[in-house]
mmCIF file of C-alpha atoms in Angstrom:
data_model
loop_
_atom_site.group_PDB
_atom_site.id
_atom_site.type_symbol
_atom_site.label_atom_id
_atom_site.label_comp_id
_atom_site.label_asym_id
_atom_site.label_seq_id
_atom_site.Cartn_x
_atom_site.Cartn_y
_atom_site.Cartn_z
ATOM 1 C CA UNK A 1481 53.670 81.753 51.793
ATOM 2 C CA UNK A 1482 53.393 84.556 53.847
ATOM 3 C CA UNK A 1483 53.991 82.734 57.399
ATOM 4 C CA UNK A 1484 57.278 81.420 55.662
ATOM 5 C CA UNK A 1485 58.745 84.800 54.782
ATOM 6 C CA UNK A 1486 58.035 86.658 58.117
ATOM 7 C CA UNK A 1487 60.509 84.720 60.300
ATOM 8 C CA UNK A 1488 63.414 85.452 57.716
ATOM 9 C CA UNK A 1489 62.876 89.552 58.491
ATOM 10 C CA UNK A 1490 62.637 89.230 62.163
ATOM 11 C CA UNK A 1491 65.854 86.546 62.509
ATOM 12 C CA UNK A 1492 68.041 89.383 60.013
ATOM 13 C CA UNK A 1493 66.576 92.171 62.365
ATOM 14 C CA UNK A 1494 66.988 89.859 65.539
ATOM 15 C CA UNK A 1495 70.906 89.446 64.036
ATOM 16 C CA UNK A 1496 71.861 92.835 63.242
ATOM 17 C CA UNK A 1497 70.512 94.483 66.536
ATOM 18 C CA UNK A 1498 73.185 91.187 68.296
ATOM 19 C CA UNK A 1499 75.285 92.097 66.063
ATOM 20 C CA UNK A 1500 75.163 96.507 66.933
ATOM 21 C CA UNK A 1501 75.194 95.087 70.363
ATOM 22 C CA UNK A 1502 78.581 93.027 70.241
ATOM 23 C CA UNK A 1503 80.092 95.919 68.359
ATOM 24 C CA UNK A 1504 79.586 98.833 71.036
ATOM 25 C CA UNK A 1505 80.565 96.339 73.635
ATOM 26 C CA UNK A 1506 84.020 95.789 71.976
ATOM 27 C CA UNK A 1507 84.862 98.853 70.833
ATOM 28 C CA UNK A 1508 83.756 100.646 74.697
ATOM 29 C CA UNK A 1509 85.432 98.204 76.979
ATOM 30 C CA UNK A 1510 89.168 98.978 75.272
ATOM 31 C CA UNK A 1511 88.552 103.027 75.924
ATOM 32 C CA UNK A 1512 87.741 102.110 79.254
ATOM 33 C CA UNK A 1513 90.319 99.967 80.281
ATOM 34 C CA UNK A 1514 93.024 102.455 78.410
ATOM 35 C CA UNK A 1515 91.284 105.636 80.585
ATOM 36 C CA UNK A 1516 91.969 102.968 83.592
ATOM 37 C CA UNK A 1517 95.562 102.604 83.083
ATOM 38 C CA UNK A 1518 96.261 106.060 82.350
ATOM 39 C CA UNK A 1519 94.467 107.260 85.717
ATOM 40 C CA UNK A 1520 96.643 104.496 87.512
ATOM 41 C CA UNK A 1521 100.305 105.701 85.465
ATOM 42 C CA UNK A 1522 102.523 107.379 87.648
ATOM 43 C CA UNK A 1523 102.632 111.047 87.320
ATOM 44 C CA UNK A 1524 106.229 111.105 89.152
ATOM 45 C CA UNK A 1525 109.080 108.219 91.104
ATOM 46 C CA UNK A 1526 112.023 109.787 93.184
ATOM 47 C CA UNK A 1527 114.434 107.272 94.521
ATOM 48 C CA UNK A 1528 116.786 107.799 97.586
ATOM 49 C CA UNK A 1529 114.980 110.763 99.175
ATOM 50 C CA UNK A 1530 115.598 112.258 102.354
ATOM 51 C CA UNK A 1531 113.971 115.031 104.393
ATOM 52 C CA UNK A 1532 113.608 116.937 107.273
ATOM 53 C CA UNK A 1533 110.073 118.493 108.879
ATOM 54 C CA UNK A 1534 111.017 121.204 111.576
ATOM 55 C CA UNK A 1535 108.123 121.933 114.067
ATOM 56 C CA UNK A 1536 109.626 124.976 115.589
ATOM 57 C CA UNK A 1537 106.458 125.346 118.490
ATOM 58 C CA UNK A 1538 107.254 121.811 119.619
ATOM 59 C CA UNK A 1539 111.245 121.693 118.881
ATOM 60 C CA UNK A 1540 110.242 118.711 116.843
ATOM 61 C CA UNK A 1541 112.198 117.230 113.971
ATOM 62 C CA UNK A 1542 110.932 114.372 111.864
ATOM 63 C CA UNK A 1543 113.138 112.816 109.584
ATOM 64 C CA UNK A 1544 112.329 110.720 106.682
ATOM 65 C CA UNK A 1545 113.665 108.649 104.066
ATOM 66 C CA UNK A 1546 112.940 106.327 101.362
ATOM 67 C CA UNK A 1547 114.249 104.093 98.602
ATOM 68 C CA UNK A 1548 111.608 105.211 96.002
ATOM 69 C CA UNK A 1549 108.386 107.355 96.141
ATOM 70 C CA UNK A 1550 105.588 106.793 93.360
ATOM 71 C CA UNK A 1551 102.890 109.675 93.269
ATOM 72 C CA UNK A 1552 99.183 108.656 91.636
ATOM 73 C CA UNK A 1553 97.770 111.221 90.351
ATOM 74 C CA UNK A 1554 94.089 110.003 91.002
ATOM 75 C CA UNK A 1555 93.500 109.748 94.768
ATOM 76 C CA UNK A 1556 96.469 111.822 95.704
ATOM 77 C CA UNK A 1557 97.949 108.246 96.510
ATOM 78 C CA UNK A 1558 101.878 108.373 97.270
ATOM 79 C CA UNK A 1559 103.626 104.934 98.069
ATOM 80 C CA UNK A 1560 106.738 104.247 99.247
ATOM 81 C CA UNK A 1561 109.001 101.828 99.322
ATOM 82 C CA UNK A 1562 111.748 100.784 102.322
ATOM 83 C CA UNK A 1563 110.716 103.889 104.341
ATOM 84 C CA UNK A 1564 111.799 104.951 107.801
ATOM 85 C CA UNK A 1565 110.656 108.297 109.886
ATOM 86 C CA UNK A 1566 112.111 109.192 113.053
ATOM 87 C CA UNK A 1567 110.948 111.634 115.552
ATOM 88 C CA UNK A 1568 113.372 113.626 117.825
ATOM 89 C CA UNK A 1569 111.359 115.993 120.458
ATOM 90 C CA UNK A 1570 112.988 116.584 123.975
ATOM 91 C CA UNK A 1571 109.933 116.520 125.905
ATOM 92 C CA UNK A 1572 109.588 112.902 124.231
ATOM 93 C CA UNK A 1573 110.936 109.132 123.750
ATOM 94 C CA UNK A 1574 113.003 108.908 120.612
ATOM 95 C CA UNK A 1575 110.339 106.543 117.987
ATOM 96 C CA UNK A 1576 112.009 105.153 114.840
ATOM 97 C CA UNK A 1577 109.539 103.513 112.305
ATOM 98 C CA UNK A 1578 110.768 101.452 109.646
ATOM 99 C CA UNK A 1579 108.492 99.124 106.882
ATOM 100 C CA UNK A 1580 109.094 97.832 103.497
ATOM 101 C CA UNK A 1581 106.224 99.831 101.865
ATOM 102 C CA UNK A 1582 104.197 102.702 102.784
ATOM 103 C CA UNK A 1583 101.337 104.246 101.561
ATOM 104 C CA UNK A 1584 100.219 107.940 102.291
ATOM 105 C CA UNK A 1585 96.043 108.922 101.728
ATOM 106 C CA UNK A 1586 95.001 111.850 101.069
ATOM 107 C CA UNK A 1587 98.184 113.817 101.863
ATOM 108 C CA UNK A 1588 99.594 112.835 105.116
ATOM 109 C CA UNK A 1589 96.394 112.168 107.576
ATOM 110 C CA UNK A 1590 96.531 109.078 107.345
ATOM 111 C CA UNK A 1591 99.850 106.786 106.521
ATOM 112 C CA UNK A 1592 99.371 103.048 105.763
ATOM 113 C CA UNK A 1593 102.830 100.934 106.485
ATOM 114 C CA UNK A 1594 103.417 97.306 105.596
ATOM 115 C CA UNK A 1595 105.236 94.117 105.826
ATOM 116 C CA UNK A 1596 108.505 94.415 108.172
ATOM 117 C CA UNK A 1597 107.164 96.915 110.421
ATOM 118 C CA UNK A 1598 108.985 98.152 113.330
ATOM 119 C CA UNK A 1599 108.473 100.543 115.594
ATOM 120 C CA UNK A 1600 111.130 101.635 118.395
ATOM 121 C CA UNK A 1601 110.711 103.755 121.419
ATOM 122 C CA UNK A 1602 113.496 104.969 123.767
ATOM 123 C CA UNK A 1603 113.732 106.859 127.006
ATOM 124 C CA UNK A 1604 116.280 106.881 129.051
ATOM 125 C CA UNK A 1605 117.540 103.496 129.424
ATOM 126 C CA UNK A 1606 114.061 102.468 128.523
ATOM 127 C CA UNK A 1607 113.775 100.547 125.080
ATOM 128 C CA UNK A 1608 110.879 99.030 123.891
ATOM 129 C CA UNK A 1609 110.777 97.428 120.020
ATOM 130 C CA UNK A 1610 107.528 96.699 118.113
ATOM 131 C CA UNK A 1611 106.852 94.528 115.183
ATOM 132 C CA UNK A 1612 103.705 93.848 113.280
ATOM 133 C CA UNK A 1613 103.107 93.250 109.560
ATOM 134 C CA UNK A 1614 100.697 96.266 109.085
ATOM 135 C CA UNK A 1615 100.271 99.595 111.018
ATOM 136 C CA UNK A 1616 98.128 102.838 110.099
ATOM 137 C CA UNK A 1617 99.253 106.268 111.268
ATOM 138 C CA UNK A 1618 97.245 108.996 111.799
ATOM 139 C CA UNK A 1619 100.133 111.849 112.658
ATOM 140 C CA UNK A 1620 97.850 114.976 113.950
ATOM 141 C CA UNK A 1621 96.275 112.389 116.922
ATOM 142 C CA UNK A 1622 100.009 110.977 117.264
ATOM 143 C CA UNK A 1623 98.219 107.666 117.454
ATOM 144 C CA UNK A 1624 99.940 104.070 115.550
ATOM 145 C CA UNK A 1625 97.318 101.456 115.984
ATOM 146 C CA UNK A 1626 96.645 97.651 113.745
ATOM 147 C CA UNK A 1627 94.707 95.018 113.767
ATOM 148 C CA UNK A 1628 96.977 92.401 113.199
ATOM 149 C CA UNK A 1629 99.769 89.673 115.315
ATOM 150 C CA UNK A 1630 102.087 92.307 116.944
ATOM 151 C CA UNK A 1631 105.470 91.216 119.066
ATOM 152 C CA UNK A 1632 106.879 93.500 121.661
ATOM 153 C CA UNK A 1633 110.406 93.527 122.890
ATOM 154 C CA UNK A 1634 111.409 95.606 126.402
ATOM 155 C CA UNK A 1635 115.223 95.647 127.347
ATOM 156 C CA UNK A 1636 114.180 93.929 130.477
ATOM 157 C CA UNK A 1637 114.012 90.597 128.061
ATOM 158 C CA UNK A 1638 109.910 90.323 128.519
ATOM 159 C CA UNK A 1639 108.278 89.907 125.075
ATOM 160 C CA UNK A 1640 104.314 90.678 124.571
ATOM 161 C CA UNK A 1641 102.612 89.612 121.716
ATOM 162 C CA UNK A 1642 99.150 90.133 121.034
ATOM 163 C CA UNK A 1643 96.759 90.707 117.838
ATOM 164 C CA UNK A 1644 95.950 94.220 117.480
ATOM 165 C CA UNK A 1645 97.070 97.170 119.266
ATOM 166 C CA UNK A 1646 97.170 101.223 119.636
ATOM 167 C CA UNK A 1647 99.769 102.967 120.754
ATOM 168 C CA UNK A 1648 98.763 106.661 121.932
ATOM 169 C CA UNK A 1649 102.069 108.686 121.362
ATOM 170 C CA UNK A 1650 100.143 111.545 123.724
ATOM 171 C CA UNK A 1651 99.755 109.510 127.129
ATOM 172 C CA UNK A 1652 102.640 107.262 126.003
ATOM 173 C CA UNK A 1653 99.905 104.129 126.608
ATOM 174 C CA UNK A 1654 100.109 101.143 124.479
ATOM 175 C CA UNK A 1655 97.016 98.947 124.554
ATOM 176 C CA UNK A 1656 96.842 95.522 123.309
ATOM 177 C CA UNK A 1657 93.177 94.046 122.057
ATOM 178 C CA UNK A 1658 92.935 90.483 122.470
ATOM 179 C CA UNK A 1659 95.485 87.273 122.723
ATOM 180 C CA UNK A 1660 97.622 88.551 124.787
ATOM 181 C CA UNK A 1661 101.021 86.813 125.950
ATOM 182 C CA UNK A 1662 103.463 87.837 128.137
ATOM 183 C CA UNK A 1663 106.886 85.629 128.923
ATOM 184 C CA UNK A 1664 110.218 86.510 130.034
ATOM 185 C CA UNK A 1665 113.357 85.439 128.026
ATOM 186 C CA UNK A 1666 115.276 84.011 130.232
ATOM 187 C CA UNK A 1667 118.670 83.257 127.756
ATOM 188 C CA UNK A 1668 119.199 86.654 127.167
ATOM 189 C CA UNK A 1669 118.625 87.831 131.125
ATOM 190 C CA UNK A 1670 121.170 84.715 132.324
ATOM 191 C CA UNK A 1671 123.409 85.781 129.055
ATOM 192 C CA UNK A 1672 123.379 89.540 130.657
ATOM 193 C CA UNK A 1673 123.781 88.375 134.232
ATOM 194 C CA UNK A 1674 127.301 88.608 135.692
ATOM 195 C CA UNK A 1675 128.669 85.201 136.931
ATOM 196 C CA UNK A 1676 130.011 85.016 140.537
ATOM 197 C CA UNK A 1677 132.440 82.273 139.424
ATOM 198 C CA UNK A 1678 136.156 82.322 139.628
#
């Protein structure tokens, strides 16, 4: 009699402590998930901004613009969306930078651009256009580099492409990692060419 009532206790106890288990797990995992979503909320969005960063010292201007700017609160992350930054200094090429989204870490040290990204450098009569799907900027080094397929253009019609690159805005020296192709486009240079027919 007594070996039949001792299981009964032990299953009830066995149950309830399951049972006190479950509970805390389903009543936690909602806080936690509505703490998540409130860290990752927006704290601010501007759309169609526009401004100017004057570097007196240098004579530099850098000019900015964007079609919206979302600041997270948590991270200090700010992303962007169809951004483009231009730097006029007269000691240097002109460099446009255009990409469908952008996202700035930690302030501006480090900028993160992606999808549609061009870069364009002119001097003189010089004109070289870069496009890659991803590129991180770190502005105090002045140095664009990625890992990823990137396709250069030069006005003399010869197109590079490559997979991964860094461009050191200092010493103005590009250098490409690995795959490297070089050709010359030779519709556009006959296109270009004057005829000597009459």
């Amino acid at each position: 009699m007594i070996r039949r009532l001792l299981p009964g206790p032990i299953a009830i106890l066995m149950i309830l402590v399951l049972l006190t288990f479950w509970l805390d797990q389903t009543i936690q995992h909602p806080r936690i998930r509505e703490d998540y979503d409130l860290n990752h909320q927006p704290d601010y969005i501007i759309e169609n901004l526009s401004g100017v960063e004057v570097a007196h010292d240098k004579a530099r201007q850098l000019l900015f613009s964007a079609d919206v700017l979302t600041h997270y609160p948590v991270g200090d992350m700010t992303d962007f969306e169809q951004v483009d930054f231009s730097r006029i200094q007269p000691d240097k090429p002109l460099v446009r930078i255009s990409a469908d989204y952008a996202e700035f870490a930690g302030g501006k040290d480090n900028i993160y651009l992606k999808e549609n990204v061009i870069i364009i450098r002119e001097k003189d009569a010089d004109k070289v256009t870069m496009q890659t799907e991803f590129l991180h900027l770190i502005p105090d080094a002045e140095i664009a580099k990625t890992d990823q397929p990137v396709t250069i253009t030069r006005m003399d019609n010869t197109v590079v492409n490559a997979v991964g690159m860094e461009l050191n805005d200092r010493t103005e020296r590009i250098d490409l990692k690995s795959r490297v192709k070089a050709r010359m486009d030779k519709r556009h240079q006959s296109a270009d060419r004057p005829s000597n027919k009459k």
